[in-house]
């Protein structure tokens, strides 16, 4: 997992819960990196999982809810870092259905070692989209947060329903209906 995902995560934790919480979740995790991350480095996904678990235990907020809020923050990071990628799109349905064949393809060119999910488009119309998310990392709520913000970016909203195809969350169907 890319360092930028860790650095932005810890910054958000500091913003919302304070520096003490950052120190607390780092020291109660068993991190190969020692909790020192640089934006361009690459780190083990298990470190993110431990940090999320510790934060969840300390705050009583579920990991899914933490990932949702984190993704909403991460969207503005992506927007500022890759403005050109977003400018290609005029419509949220178009953008979300292009993650697999365009957006994450470009991401992989920048970071060849990025750990990305796949999004298979199952059904698409002007105002609705069904995609299947697949990833061993089961970060479907991170996807949900990014999708929410994608609609907001285009001054729109949507009703998004998640249907787990596998209990462990590694395969999830997203049913998206633009309002
Ligand atoms: C992960 C880039 C849009 C879904 C990532 C990562 C990057 C990235 C850098 C981290 C990879 C790693 O740590 O190795 C981008 C850029 C986007 C974009 C530049 C737009 C300009 C989206 C959107 C969605 C999405 C709109 C939602 C549908 C995800 C998910 C992950 C991810 C769910 C977590 C990894 C996983 O589940 O396996 N993306 N992304 N991305 N992205 Fe995107």
JSON list of C-alpha atoms and ligand atoms in Angstrom, two decimals:
[
{"chain": "A", "resi": 1, "resn": "UNK", "atom": "CA", "xyz": [0.00, 0.00, 0.00]},
{"chain": "A", "resi": 2, "resn": "UNK", "atom": "CA", "xyz": [1.31, 3.42, -0.96]},
{"chain": "A", "resi": 3, "resn": "UNK", "atom": "CA", "xyz": [2.76, 5.69, 1.70]},
{"chain": "A", "resi": 4, "resn": "UNK", "atom": "CA", "xyz": [0.39, 8.53, 0.81]},
{"chain": "A", "resi": 5, "resn": "UNK", "atom": "CA", "xyz": [-2.50, 6.39, 2.09]},
{"chain": "A", "resi": 6, "resn": "UNK", "atom": "CA", "xyz": [-0.72, 6.13, 5.48]},
{"chain": "A", "resi": 7, "resn": "UNK", "atom": "CA", "xyz": [0.48, 9.74, 5.75]},
{"chain": "A", "resi": 8, "resn": "UNK", "atom": "CA", "xyz": [-2.97, 11.14, 4.91]},
{"chain": "A", "resi": 9, "resn": "UNK", "atom": "CA", "xyz": [-4.62, 8.67, 7.27]},
{"chain": "A", "resi": 10, "resn": "UNK", "atom": "CA", "xyz": [-2.43, 9.66, 10.22]},
{"chain": "A", "resi": 11, "resn": "UNK", "atom": "CA", "xyz": [-2.95, 13.35, 9.45]},
{"chain": "A", "resi": 12, "resn": "UNK", "atom": "CA", "xyz": [-6.71, 12.87, 9.54]},
{"chain": "A", "resi": 13, "resn": "UNK", "atom": "CA", "xyz": [-6.45, 10.91, 12.82]},
{"chain": "A", "resi": 14, "resn": "UNK", "atom": "CA", "xyz": [-4.42, 13.77, 14.28]},
{"chain": "A", "resi": 15, "resn": "UNK", "atom": "CA", "xyz": [-6.97, 16.33, 13.05]},
{"chain": "A", "resi": 16, "resn": "UNK", "atom": "CA", "xyz": [-9.99, 14.49, 14.44]},
{"chain": "A", "resi": 17, "resn": "UNK", "atom": "CA", "xyz": [-8.62, 12.78, 17.55]},
{"chain": "A", "resi": 18, "resn": "UNK", "atom": "CA", "xyz": [-5.30, 14.49, 18.38]},
{"chain": "A", "resi": 19, "resn": "UNK", "atom": "CA", "xyz": [-1.62, 13.59, 18.30]},
{"chain": "A", "resi": 20, "resn": "UNK", "atom": "CA", "xyz": [-1.98, 11.41, 21.39]},
{"chain": "A", "resi": 21, "resn": "UNK", "atom": "CA", "xyz": [-4.31, 9.08, 19.49]},
{"chain": "A", "resi": 22, "resn": "UNK", "atom": "CA", "xyz": [-1.76, 8.86, 16.64]},
{"chain": "A", "resi": 23, "resn": "UNK", "atom": "CA", "xyz": [0.97, 7.86, 19.12]},
{"chain": "A", "resi": 24, "resn": "UNK", "atom": "CA", "xyz": [-1.40, 5.47, 20.84]},
{"chain": "A", "resi": 25, "resn": "UNK", "atom": "CA", "xyz": [-2.47, 3.53, 17.73]},
{"chain": "A", "resi": 26, "resn": "UNK", "atom": "CA", "xyz": [1.13, 3.36, 16.44]},
{"chain": "A", "resi": 27, "resn": "UNK", "atom": "CA", "xyz": [2.57, 2.12, 19.72]},
{"chain": "A", "resi": 28, "resn": "UNK", "atom": "CA", "xyz": [-0.15, -0.50, 20.21]},
{"chain": "A", "resi": 29, "resn": "UNK", "atom": "CA", "xyz": [0.43, -1.91, 16.70]},
{"chain": "A", "resi": 30, "resn": "UNK", "atom": "CA", "xyz": [3.24, -4.18, 15.60]},
{"chain": "A", "resi": 31, "resn": "UNK", "atom": "CA", "xyz": [4.60, -2.21, 12.65]},
{"chain": "A", "resi": 32, "resn": "UNK", "atom": "CA", "xyz": [7.55, -3.22, 10.51]},
{"chain": "A", "resi": 33, "resn": "UNK", "atom": "CA", "xyz": [7.92, 0.44, 9.49]},
{"chain": "A", "resi": 34, "resn": "UNK", "atom": "CA", "xyz": [7.89, 1.57, 13.11]},
{"chain": "A", "resi": 35, "resn": "UNK", "atom": "CA", "xyz": [5.06, 3.89, 12.14]},
{"chain": "A", "resi": 36, "resn": "UNK", "atom": "CA", "xyz": [7.31, 6.14, 10.05]},
{"chain": "A", "resi": 37, "resn": "UNK", "atom": "CA", "xyz": [5.86, 6.68, 6.56]},
{"chain": "A", "resi": 38, "resn": "UNK", "atom": "CA", "xyz": [6.84, 8.73, 3.54]},
{"chain": "A", "resi": 39, "resn": "UNK", "atom": "CA", "xyz": [4.28, 9.58, 0.84]},
{"chain": "A", "resi": 40, "resn": "UNK", "atom": "CA", "xyz": [6.30, 7.86, -1.92]},
{"chain": "A", "resi": 41, "resn": "UNK", "atom": "CA", "xyz": [7.20, 4.70, 0.04]},
{"chain": "A", "resi": 42, "resn": "UNK", "atom": "CA", "xyz": [5.36, 1.38, -0.07]},
{"chain": "A", "resi": 43, "resn": "UNK", "atom": "CA", "xyz": [4.28, -0.45, 3.09]},
{"chain": "A", "resi": 44, "resn": "UNK", "atom": "CA", "xyz": [2.54, -3.63, 4.07]},
{"chain": "A", "resi": 45, "resn": "UNK", "atom": "CA", "xyz": [-1.27, -3.46, 4.00]},
{"chain": "A", "resi": 46, "resn": "UNK", "atom": "CA", "xyz": [-1.33, -5.31, 7.33]},
{"chain": "A", "resi": 47, "resn": "UNK", "atom": "CA", "xyz": [0.02, -2.11, 8.93]},
{"chain": "A", "resi": 48, "resn": "UNK", "atom": "CA", "xyz": [-3.04, -0.14, 7.77]},
{"chain": "A", "resi": 49, "resn": "UNK", "atom": "CA", "xyz": [-5.27, -2.90, 9.06]},
{"chain": "A", "resi": 50, "resn": "UNK", "atom": "CA", "xyz": [-3.65, -2.78, 12.50]},
{"chain": "A", "resi": 51, "resn": "UNK", "atom": "CA", "xyz": [-3.88, 1.03, 12.68]},
{"chain": "A", "resi": 52, "resn": "UNK", "atom": "CA", "xyz": [-7.56, 0.88, 11.68]},
{"chain": "A", "resi": 53, "resn": "UNK", "atom": "CA", "xyz": [-8.25, -1.85, 14.24]},
{"chain": "A", "resi": 54, "resn": "UNK", "atom": "CA", "xyz": [-6.56, 0.10, 17.03]},
{"chain": "A", "resi": 55, "resn": "UNK", "atom": "CA", "xyz": [-8.41, 3.28, 16.10]},
{"chain": "A", "resi": 56, "resn": "UNK", "atom": "CA", "xyz": [-11.69, 1.40, 16.00]},
{"chain": "A", "resi": 57, "resn": "UNK", "atom": "CA", "xyz": [-11.06, -0.11, 19.45]},
{"chain": "A", "resi": 58, "resn": "UNK", "atom": "CA", "xyz": [-10.13, 3.28, 20.89]},
{"chain": "A", "resi": 59, "resn": "UNK", "atom": "CA", "xyz": [-13.01, 5.25, 19.39]},
{"chain": "A", "resi": 60, "resn": "UNK", "atom": "CA", "xyz": [-15.79, 2.66, 19.21]},
{"chain": "A", "resi": 61, "resn": "UNK", "atom": "CA", "xyz": [-16.25, 3.55, 15.53]},
{"chain": "A", "resi": 62, "resn": "UNK", "atom": "CA", "xyz": [-16.47, 0.56, 13.15]},
{"chain": "A", "resi": 63, "resn": "UNK", "atom": "CA", "xyz": [-13.67, -0.03, 10.64]},
{"chain": "A", "resi": 64, "resn": "UNK", "atom": "CA", "xyz": [-16.20, 0.41, 7.80]},
{"chain": "A", "resi": 65, "resn": "UNK", "atom": "CA", "xyz": [-17.24, 3.83, 9.12]},
{"chain": "A", "resi": 66, "resn": "UNK", "atom": "CA", "xyz": [-13.60, 4.84, 9.61]},
{"chain": "A", "resi": 67, "resn": "UNK", "atom": "CA", "xyz": [-12.81, 3.83, 6.02]},
{"chain": "A", "resi": 68, "resn": "UNK", "atom": "CA", "xyz": [-15.84, 5.74, 4.74]},
{"chain": "A", "resi": 69, "resn": "UNK", "atom": "CA", "xyz": [-14.80, 8.98, 6.45]},
{"chain": "A", "resi": 70, "resn": "UNK", "atom": "CA", "xyz": [-11.17, 8.47, 5.49]},
{"chain": "A", "resi": 71, "resn": "UNK", "atom": "CA", "xyz": [-12.08, 7.98, 1.81]},
{"chain": "A", "resi": 72, "resn": "UNK", "atom": "CA", "xyz": [-14.09, 11.21, 1.82]},
{"chain": "A", "resi": 73, "resn": "UNK", "atom": "CA", "xyz": [-10.95, 12.99, 2.98]},
{"chain": "A", "resi": 74, "resn": "UNK", "atom": "CA", "xyz": [-8.73, 11.05, 0.54]},
{"chain": "A", "resi": 75, "resn": "UNK", "atom": "CA", "xyz": [-10.88, 12.17, -2.41]},
{"chain": "A", "resi": 76, "resn": "UNK", "atom": "CA", "xyz": [-9.74, 15.79, -1.97]},
{"chain": "A", "resi": 77, "resn": "UNK", "atom": "CA", "xyz": [-6.13, 14.57, -1.82]},
{"chain": "A", "resi": 78, "resn": "UNK", "atom": "CA", "xyz": [-6.63, 12.76, -5.15]},
{"chain": "A", "resi": 79, "resn": "UNK", "atom": "CA", "xyz": [-8.41, 15.79, -6.60]},
{"chain": "A", "resi": 80, "resn": "UNK", "atom": "CA", "xyz": [-5.51, 18.09, -5.70]},
{"chain": "A", "resi": 81, "resn": "UNK", "atom": "CA", "xyz": [-2.80, 15.61, -6.71]},
{"chain": "A", "resi": 82, "resn": "UNK", "atom": "CA", "xyz": [-4.29, 14.50, -10.04]},
{"chain": "A", "resi": 83, "resn": "UNK", "atom": "CA", "xyz": [-6.53, 17.35, -11.28]},
{"chain": "A", "resi": 84, "resn": "UNK", "atom": "CA", "xyz": [-6.08, 16.25, -14.91]},
{"chain": "A", "resi": 85, "resn": "UNK", "atom": "CA", "xyz": [-7.60, 12.84, -14.25]},
{"chain": "A", "resi": 86, "resn": "UNK", "atom": "CA", "xyz": [-10.82, 14.30, -12.87]},
{"chain": "A", "resi": 87, "resn": "UNK", "atom": "CA", "xyz": [-11.10, 16.98, -15.53]},
{"chain": "A", "resi": 88, "resn": "UNK", "atom": "CA", "xyz": [-11.53, 14.23, -18.13]},
{"chain": "A", "resi": 89, "resn": "UNK", "atom": "CA", "xyz": [-15.01, 13.60, -16.72]},
{"chain": "A", "resi": 90, "resn": "UNK", "atom": "CA", "xyz": [-18.28, 15.52, -16.80]},
{"chain": "A", "resi": 91, "resn": "UNK", "atom": "CA", "xyz": [-20.44, 12.93, -15.12]},
{"chain": "A", "resi": 92, "resn": "UNK", "atom": "CA", "xyz": [-20.08, 10.76, -11.97]},
{"chain": "A", "resi": 93, "resn": "UNK", "atom": "CA", "xyz": [-21.46, 7.58, -13.60]},
{"chain": "A", "resi": 94, "resn": "UNK", "atom": "CA", "xyz": [-18.95, 7.99, -16.45]},
{"chain": "A", "resi": 95, "resn": "UNK", "atom": "CA", "xyz": [-16.14, 8.51, -13.98]},
{"chain": "A", "resi": 96, "resn": "UNK", "atom": "CA", "xyz": [-16.94, 5.55, -11.70]},
{"chain": "A", "resi": 97, "resn": "UNK", "atom": "CA", "xyz": [-17.40, 3.21, -14.67]},
{"chain": "A", "resi": 98, "resn": "UNK", "atom": "CA", "xyz": [-13.95, 4.29, -15.92]},
{"chain": "A", "resi": 99, "resn": "UNK", "atom": "CA", "xyz": [-11.93, 3.49, -12.80]},
{"chain": "A", "resi": 100, "resn": "UNK", "atom": "CA", "xyz": [-10.94, 0.08, -14.10]},
{"chain": "A", "resi": 101, "resn": "UNK", "atom": "CA", "xyz": [-10.09, 1.02, -17.69]},
{"chain": "A", "resi": 102, "resn": "UNK", "atom": "CA", "xyz": [-8.72, 4.51, -17.22]},
{"chain": "A", "resi": 103, "resn": "UNK", "atom": "CA", "xyz": [-8.23, 6.01, -13.74]},
{"chain": "A", "resi": 104, "resn": "UNK", "atom": "CA", "xyz": [-6.50, 3.13, -12.00]},
{"chain": "A", "resi": 105, "resn": "UNK", "atom": "CA", "xyz": [-4.61, 2.32, -15.23]},
{"chain": "A", "resi": 106, "resn": "UNK", "atom": "CA", "xyz": [-3.05, 5.80, -14.99]},
{"chain": "A", "resi": 107, "resn": "UNK", "atom": "CA", "xyz": [-2.41, 5.29, -11.26]},
{"chain": "A", "resi": 108, "resn": "UNK", "atom": "CA", "xyz": [-0.51, 2.10, -12.07]},
{"chain": "A", "resi": 109, "resn": "UNK", "atom": "CA", "xyz": [1.69, 4.02, -14.53]},
{"chain": "A", "resi": 110, "resn": "UNK", "atom": "CA", "xyz": [2.66, 6.40, -11.71]},
{"chain": "A", "resi": 111, "resn": "UNK", "atom": "CA", "xyz": [2.97, 3.68, -9.03]},
{"chain": "A", "resi": 112, "resn": "UNK", "atom": "CA", "xyz": [3.73, 0.31, -10.66]},
{"chain": "A", "resi": 113, "resn": "UNK", "atom": "CA", "xyz": [3.47, -1.36, -7.24]},
{"chain": "A", "resi": 114, "resn": "UNK", "atom": "CA", "xyz": [0.04, 0.10, -6.32]},
{"chain": "A", "resi": 115, "resn": "UNK", "atom": "CA", "xyz": [-2.38, -2.39, -4.78]},
{"chain": "A", "resi": 116, "resn": "UNK", "atom": "CA", "xyz": [-5.61, -1.60, -6.55]},
{"chain": "A", "resi": 117, "resn": "UNK", "atom": "CA", "xyz": [-9.03, -3.25, -6.52]},
{"chain": "A", "resi": 118, "resn": "UNK", "atom": "CA", "xyz": [-10.89, -4.24, -9.68]},
{"chain": "A", "resi": 119, "resn": "UNK", "atom": "CA", "xyz": [-14.28, -2.80, -10.61]},
{"chain": "A", "resi": 120, "resn": "UNK", "atom": "CA", "xyz": [-16.28, -4.83, -13.12]},
{"chain": "A", "resi": 121, "resn": "UNK", "atom": "CA", "xyz": [-19.13, -2.92, -14.76]},
{"chain": "A", "resi": 122, "resn": "UNK", "atom": "CA", "xyz": [-22.15, -5.22, -14.85]},
{"chain": "A", "resi": 123, "resn": "UNK", "atom": "CA", "xyz": [-24.87, -2.80, -15.96]},
{"chain": "A", "resi": 124, "resn": "UNK", "atom": "CA", "xyz": [-24.78, 0.84, -16.96]},
{"chain": "A", "resi": 125, "resn": "UNK", "atom": "CA", "xyz": [-27.40, 3.42, -17.96]},
{"chain": "A", "resi": 126, "resn": "UNK", "atom": "CA", "xyz": [-27.50, 7.20, -17.94]},
{"chain": "A", "resi": 127, "resn": "UNK", "atom": "CA", "xyz": [-28.54, 7.37, -14.29]},
{"chain": "A", "resi": 128, "resn": "UNK", "atom": "CA", "xyz": [-27.60, 4.01, -12.84]},
{"chain": "A", "resi": 129, "resn": "UNK", "atom": "CA", "xyz": [-24.63, 1.74, -12.54]},
{"chain": "A", "resi": 130, "resn": "UNK", "atom": "CA", "xyz": [-23.93, -1.71, -11.13]},
{"chain": "A", "resi": 131, "resn": "UNK", "atom": "CA", "xyz": [-20.28, -2.60, -10.48]},
{"chain": "A", "resi": 132, "resn": "UNK", "atom": "CA", "xyz": [-18.59, -5.48, -8.71]},
{"chain": "A", "resi": 133, "resn": "UNK", "atom": "CA", "xyz": [-15.69, -4.56, -6.44]},
{"chain": "A", "resi": 134, "resn": "UNK", "atom": "CA", "xyz": [-13.01, -7.20, -5.91]},
{"chain": "A", "resi": 135, "resn": "UNK", "atom": "CA", "xyz": [-9.98, -6.87, -3.66]},
{"chain": "A", "resi": 136, "resn": "UNK", "atom": "CA", "xyz": [-8.21, -9.03, -1.10]},
{"chain": "A", "resi": 137, "resn": "UNK", "atom": "CA", "xyz": [-8.10, -5.89, 1.07]},
{"chain": "A", "resi": 138, "resn": "UNK", "atom": "CA", "xyz": [-11.92, -5.69, 1.41]},
{"chain": "A", "resi": 139, "resn": "UNK", "atom": "CA", "xyz": [-11.87, -1.87, 1.41]},
{"chain": "A", "resi": 140, "resn": "UNK", "atom": "CA", "xyz": [-15.39, -1.58, -0.04]},
{"chain": "A", "resi": 141, "resn": "UNK", "atom": "CA", "xyz": [-16.29, 1.26, 2.33]},
{"chain": "A", "resi": 142, "resn": "UNK", "atom": "CA", "xyz": [-13.26, 3.16, 1.10]},
{"chain": "A", "resi": 143, "resn": "UNK", "atom": "CA", "xyz": [-14.77, 2.76, -2.39]},
{"chain": "A", "resi": 144, "resn": "UNK", "atom": "CA", "xyz": [-18.16, 3.91, -1.08]},
{"chain": "A", "resi": 145, "resn": "UNK", "atom": "CA", "xyz": [-16.64, 7.09, 0.37]},
{"chain": "A", "resi": 146, "resn": "UNK", "atom": "CA", "xyz": [-14.84, 7.85, -2.89]},
{"chain": "A", "resi": 147, "resn": "UNK", "atom": "CA", "xyz": [-18.06, 7.26, -4.83]},
{"chain": "A", "resi": 148, "resn": "UNK", "atom": "CA", "xyz": [-20.04, 9.60, -2.52]},
{"chain": "A", "resi": 149, "resn": "UNK", "atom": "CA", "xyz": [-17.47, 12.32, -3.08]},
{"chain": "A", "resi": 150, "resn": "UNK", "atom": "CA", "xyz": [-17.41, 11.69, -6.83]},
{"chain": "A", "resi": 151, "resn": "UNK", "atom": "CA", "xyz": [-21.13, 12.51, -6.97]},
{"chain": "A", "resi": 152, "resn": "UNK", "atom": "CA", "xyz": [-20.63, 15.56, -4.75]},
{"chain": "A", "resi": 153, "resn": "UNK", "atom": "CA", "xyz": [-17.82, 16.74, -7.04]},
{"chain": "A", "resi": 154, "resn": "UNK", "atom": "CA", "xyz": [-20.33, 16.87, -9.92]},
{"chain": "A", "resi": 155, "resn": "UNK", "atom": "CA", "xyz": [-22.96, 18.58, -7.72]},
{"chain": "A", "resi": 156, "resn": "UNK", "atom": "CA", "xyz": [-25.02, 15.45, -7.61]},
{"chain": "A", "resi": 157, "resn": "UNK", "atom": "CA", "xyz": [-26.05, 12.75, -5.12]},
{"chain": "A", "resi": 158, "resn": "UNK", "atom": "CA", "xyz": [-26.81, 9.06, -5.41]},
{"chain": "A", "resi": 159, "resn": "UNK", "atom": "CA", "xyz": [-28.33, 6.19, -3.55]},
{"chain": "A", "resi": 160, "resn": "UNK", "atom": "CA", "xyz": [-25.65, 3.51, -3.26]},
{"chain": "A", "resi": 161, "resn": "UNK", "atom": "CA", "xyz": [-26.44, 0.03, -1.94]},
{"chain": "A", "resi": 162, "resn": "UNK", "atom": "CA", "xyz": [-23.72, -2.51, -1.12]},
{"chain": "A", "resi": 163, "resn": "UNK", "atom": "CA", "xyz": [-24.42, -6.20, -1.44]},
{"chain": "A", "resi": 164, "resn": "UNK", "atom": "CA", "xyz": [-21.69, -8.53, -0.18]},
{"chain": "A", "resi": 165, "resn": "UNK", "atom": "CA", "xyz": [-21.11, -11.37, -2.61]},
{"chain": "A", "resi": 166, "resn": "UNK", "atom": "CA", "xyz": [-18.54, -12.85, -0.26]},
{"chain": "A", "resi": 167, "resn": "UNK", "atom": "CA", "xyz": [-18.95, -12.70, 3.51]},
{"chain": "A", "resi": 168, "resn": "UNK", "atom": "CA", "xyz": [-15.38, -11.42, 4.04]},
{"chain": "A", "resi": 169, "resn": "UNK", "atom": "CA", "xyz": [-16.06, -8.37, 1.83]},
{"chain": "A", "resi": 170, "resn": "UNK", "atom": "CA", "xyz": [-13.53, -9.24, -0.85]},
{"chain": "A", "resi": 171, "resn": "UNK", "atom": "CA", "xyz": [-16.32, -9.26, -3.47]},
{"chain": "A", "resi": 172, "resn": "UNK", "atom": "CA", "xyz": [-19.07, -6.64, -3.21]},
{"chain": "A", "resi": 173, "resn": "UNK", "atom": "CA", "xyz": [-21.77, -5.52, -5.63]},
{"chain": "A", "resi": 174, "resn": "UNK", "atom": "CA", "xyz": [-22.46, -1.76, -5.71]},
{"chain": "A", "resi": 175, "resn": "UNK", "atom": "CA", "xyz": [-25.92, -0.72, -6.94]},
{"chain": "A", "resi": 176, "resn": "UNK", "atom": "CA", "xyz": [-25.75, 2.98, -7.74]},
{"chain": "A", "resi": 177, "resn": "UNK", "atom": "CA", "xyz": [-28.75, 5.15, -8.59]},
{"chain": "A", "resi": 178, "resn": "UNK", "atom": "CA", "xyz": [-28.28, 8.83, -9.32]},
{"chain": "A", "resi": 179, "resn": "UNK", "atom": "CA", "xyz": [-30.89, 11.05, -7.60]},
{"chain": "B", "resi": 1, "resn": "LIG", "atom": "C1", "xyz": [-6.87, 2.75, -3.96]},
{"chain": "B", "resi": 1, "resn": "LIG", "atom": "C2", "xyz": [-5.77, 6.43, -6.87]},
{"chain": "B", "resi": 1, "resn": "LIG", "atom": "C3", "xyz": [-10.43, 7.13, -7.86]},
{"chain": "B", "resi": 1, "resn": "LIG", "atom": "C4", "xyz": [-11.48, 3.07, -5.45]},
{"chain": "B", "resi": 1, "resn": "LIG", "atom": "C5", "xyz": [-6.18, 3.74, -4.61]},
{"chain": "B", "resi": 1, "resn": "LIG", "atom": "C6", "xyz": [-4.79, 4.07, -4.35]},
{"chain": "B", "resi": 1, "resn": "LIG", "atom": "C7", "xyz": [-4.48, 5.10, -5.17]},
{"chain": "B", "resi": 1, "resn": "LIG", "atom": "C8", "xyz": [-5.66, 5.42, -5.95]},
{"chain": "B", "resi": 1, "resn": "LIG", "atom": "C9", "xyz": [-3.13, 5.82, -5.27]},
{"chain": "B", "resi": 1, "resn": "LIG", "atom": "C10", "xyz": [-3.85, 3.39, -3.33]},
{"chain": "B", "resi": 1, "resn": "LIG", "atom": "C11", "xyz": [-3.11, 2.23, -3.94]},
{"chain": "B", "resi": 1, "resn": "LIG", "atom": "C12", "xyz": [-2.09, 1.66, -2.99]},
{"chain": "B", "resi": 1, "resn": "LIG", "atom": "O1", "xyz": [-2.06, 2.05, -1.82]},
{"chain": "B", "resi": 1, "resn": "LIG", "atom": "O2", "xyz": [-1.26, 0.81, -3.39]},
{"chain": "B", "resi": 1, "resn": "LIG", "atom": "C13", "xyz": [-6.94, 6.94, -7.40]},
{"chain": "B", "resi": 1, "resn": "LIG", "atom": "C14", "xyz": [-7.04, 8.17, -8.19]},
{"chain": "B", "resi": 1, "resn": "LIG", "atom": "C15", "xyz": [-8.37, 8.38, -8.44]},
{"chain": "B", "resi": 1, "resn": "LIG", "atom": "C16", "xyz": [-9.07, 7.26, -7.82]},
{"chain": "B", "resi": 1, "resn": "LIG", "atom": "C17", "xyz": [-5.86, 9.03, -8.61]},
{"chain": "B", "resi": 1, "resn": "LIG", "atom": "C18", "xyz": [-9.07, 9.50, -9.17]},
{"chain": "B", "resi": 1, "resn": "LIG", "atom": "C19", "xyz": [-8.50, 10.56, -9.67]},
{"chain": "B", "resi": 1, "resn": "LIG", "atom": "C20", "xyz": [-11.12, 6.11, -7.27]},
{"chain": "B", "resi": 1, "resn": "LIG", "atom": "C21", "xyz": [-12.56, 6.03, -7.19]},
{"chain": "B", "resi": 1, "resn": "LIG", "atom": "C22", "xyz": [-12.85, 4.88, -6.52]},
{"chain": "B", "resi": 1, "resn": "LIG", "atom": "C23", "xyz": [-11.60, 4.24, -6.17]},
{"chain": "B", "resi": 1, "resn": "LIG", "atom": "C24", "xyz": [-13.55, 7.06, -7.74]},
{"chain": "B", "resi": 1, "resn": "LIG", "atom": "C25", "xyz": [-14.20, 4.37, -6.13]},
{"chain": "B", "resi": 1, "resn": "LIG", "atom": "C26", "xyz": [-15.03, 3.82, -6.86]},
{"chain": "B", "resi": 1, "resn": "LIG", "atom": "C27", "xyz": [-10.34, 2.67, -4.78]},
{"chain": "B", "resi": 1, "resn": "LIG", "atom": "C28", "xyz": [-10.31, 1.69, -3.71]},
{"chain": "B", "resi": 1, "resn": "LIG", "atom": "C29", "xyz": [-8.98, 1.59, -3.28]},
{"chain": "B", "resi": 1, "resn": "LIG", "atom": "C30", "xyz": [-8.22, 2.53, -4.10]},
{"chain": "B", "resi": 1, "resn": "LIG", "atom": "C31", "xyz": [-11.53, 0.94, -3.15]},
{"chain": "B", "resi": 1, "resn": "LIG", "atom": "C32", "xyz": [-8.42, 0.75, -2.11]},
{"chain": "B", "resi": 1, "resn": "LIG", "atom": "C33", "xyz": [-7.61, -0.45, -2.52]},
{"chain": "B", "resi": 1, "resn": "LIG", "atom": "C34", "xyz": [-8.42, -1.73, -2.55]},
{"chain": "B", "resi": 1, "resn": "LIG", "atom": "O3", "xyz": [-9.64, -1.74, -2.29]},
{"chain": "B", "resi": 1, "resn": "LIG", "atom": "O4", "xyz": [-7.82, -2.78, -2.88]},
{"chain": "B", "resi": 1, "resn": "LIG", "atom": "N1", "xyz": [-6.68, 4.58, -5.59]},
{"chain": "B", "resi": 1, "resn": "LIG", "atom": "N2", "xyz": [-8.18, 6.41, -7.22]},
{"chain": "B", "resi": 1, "resn": "LIG", "atom": "N3", "xyz": [-10.57, 5.01, -6.65]},
{"chain": "B", "resi": 1, "resn": "LIG", "atom": "N4", "xyz": [-9.07, 3.15, -5.00]},
{"chain": "B", "resi": 1, "resn": "LIG", "atom": "FE1", "xyz": [-8.59, 4.64, -6.28]}
]
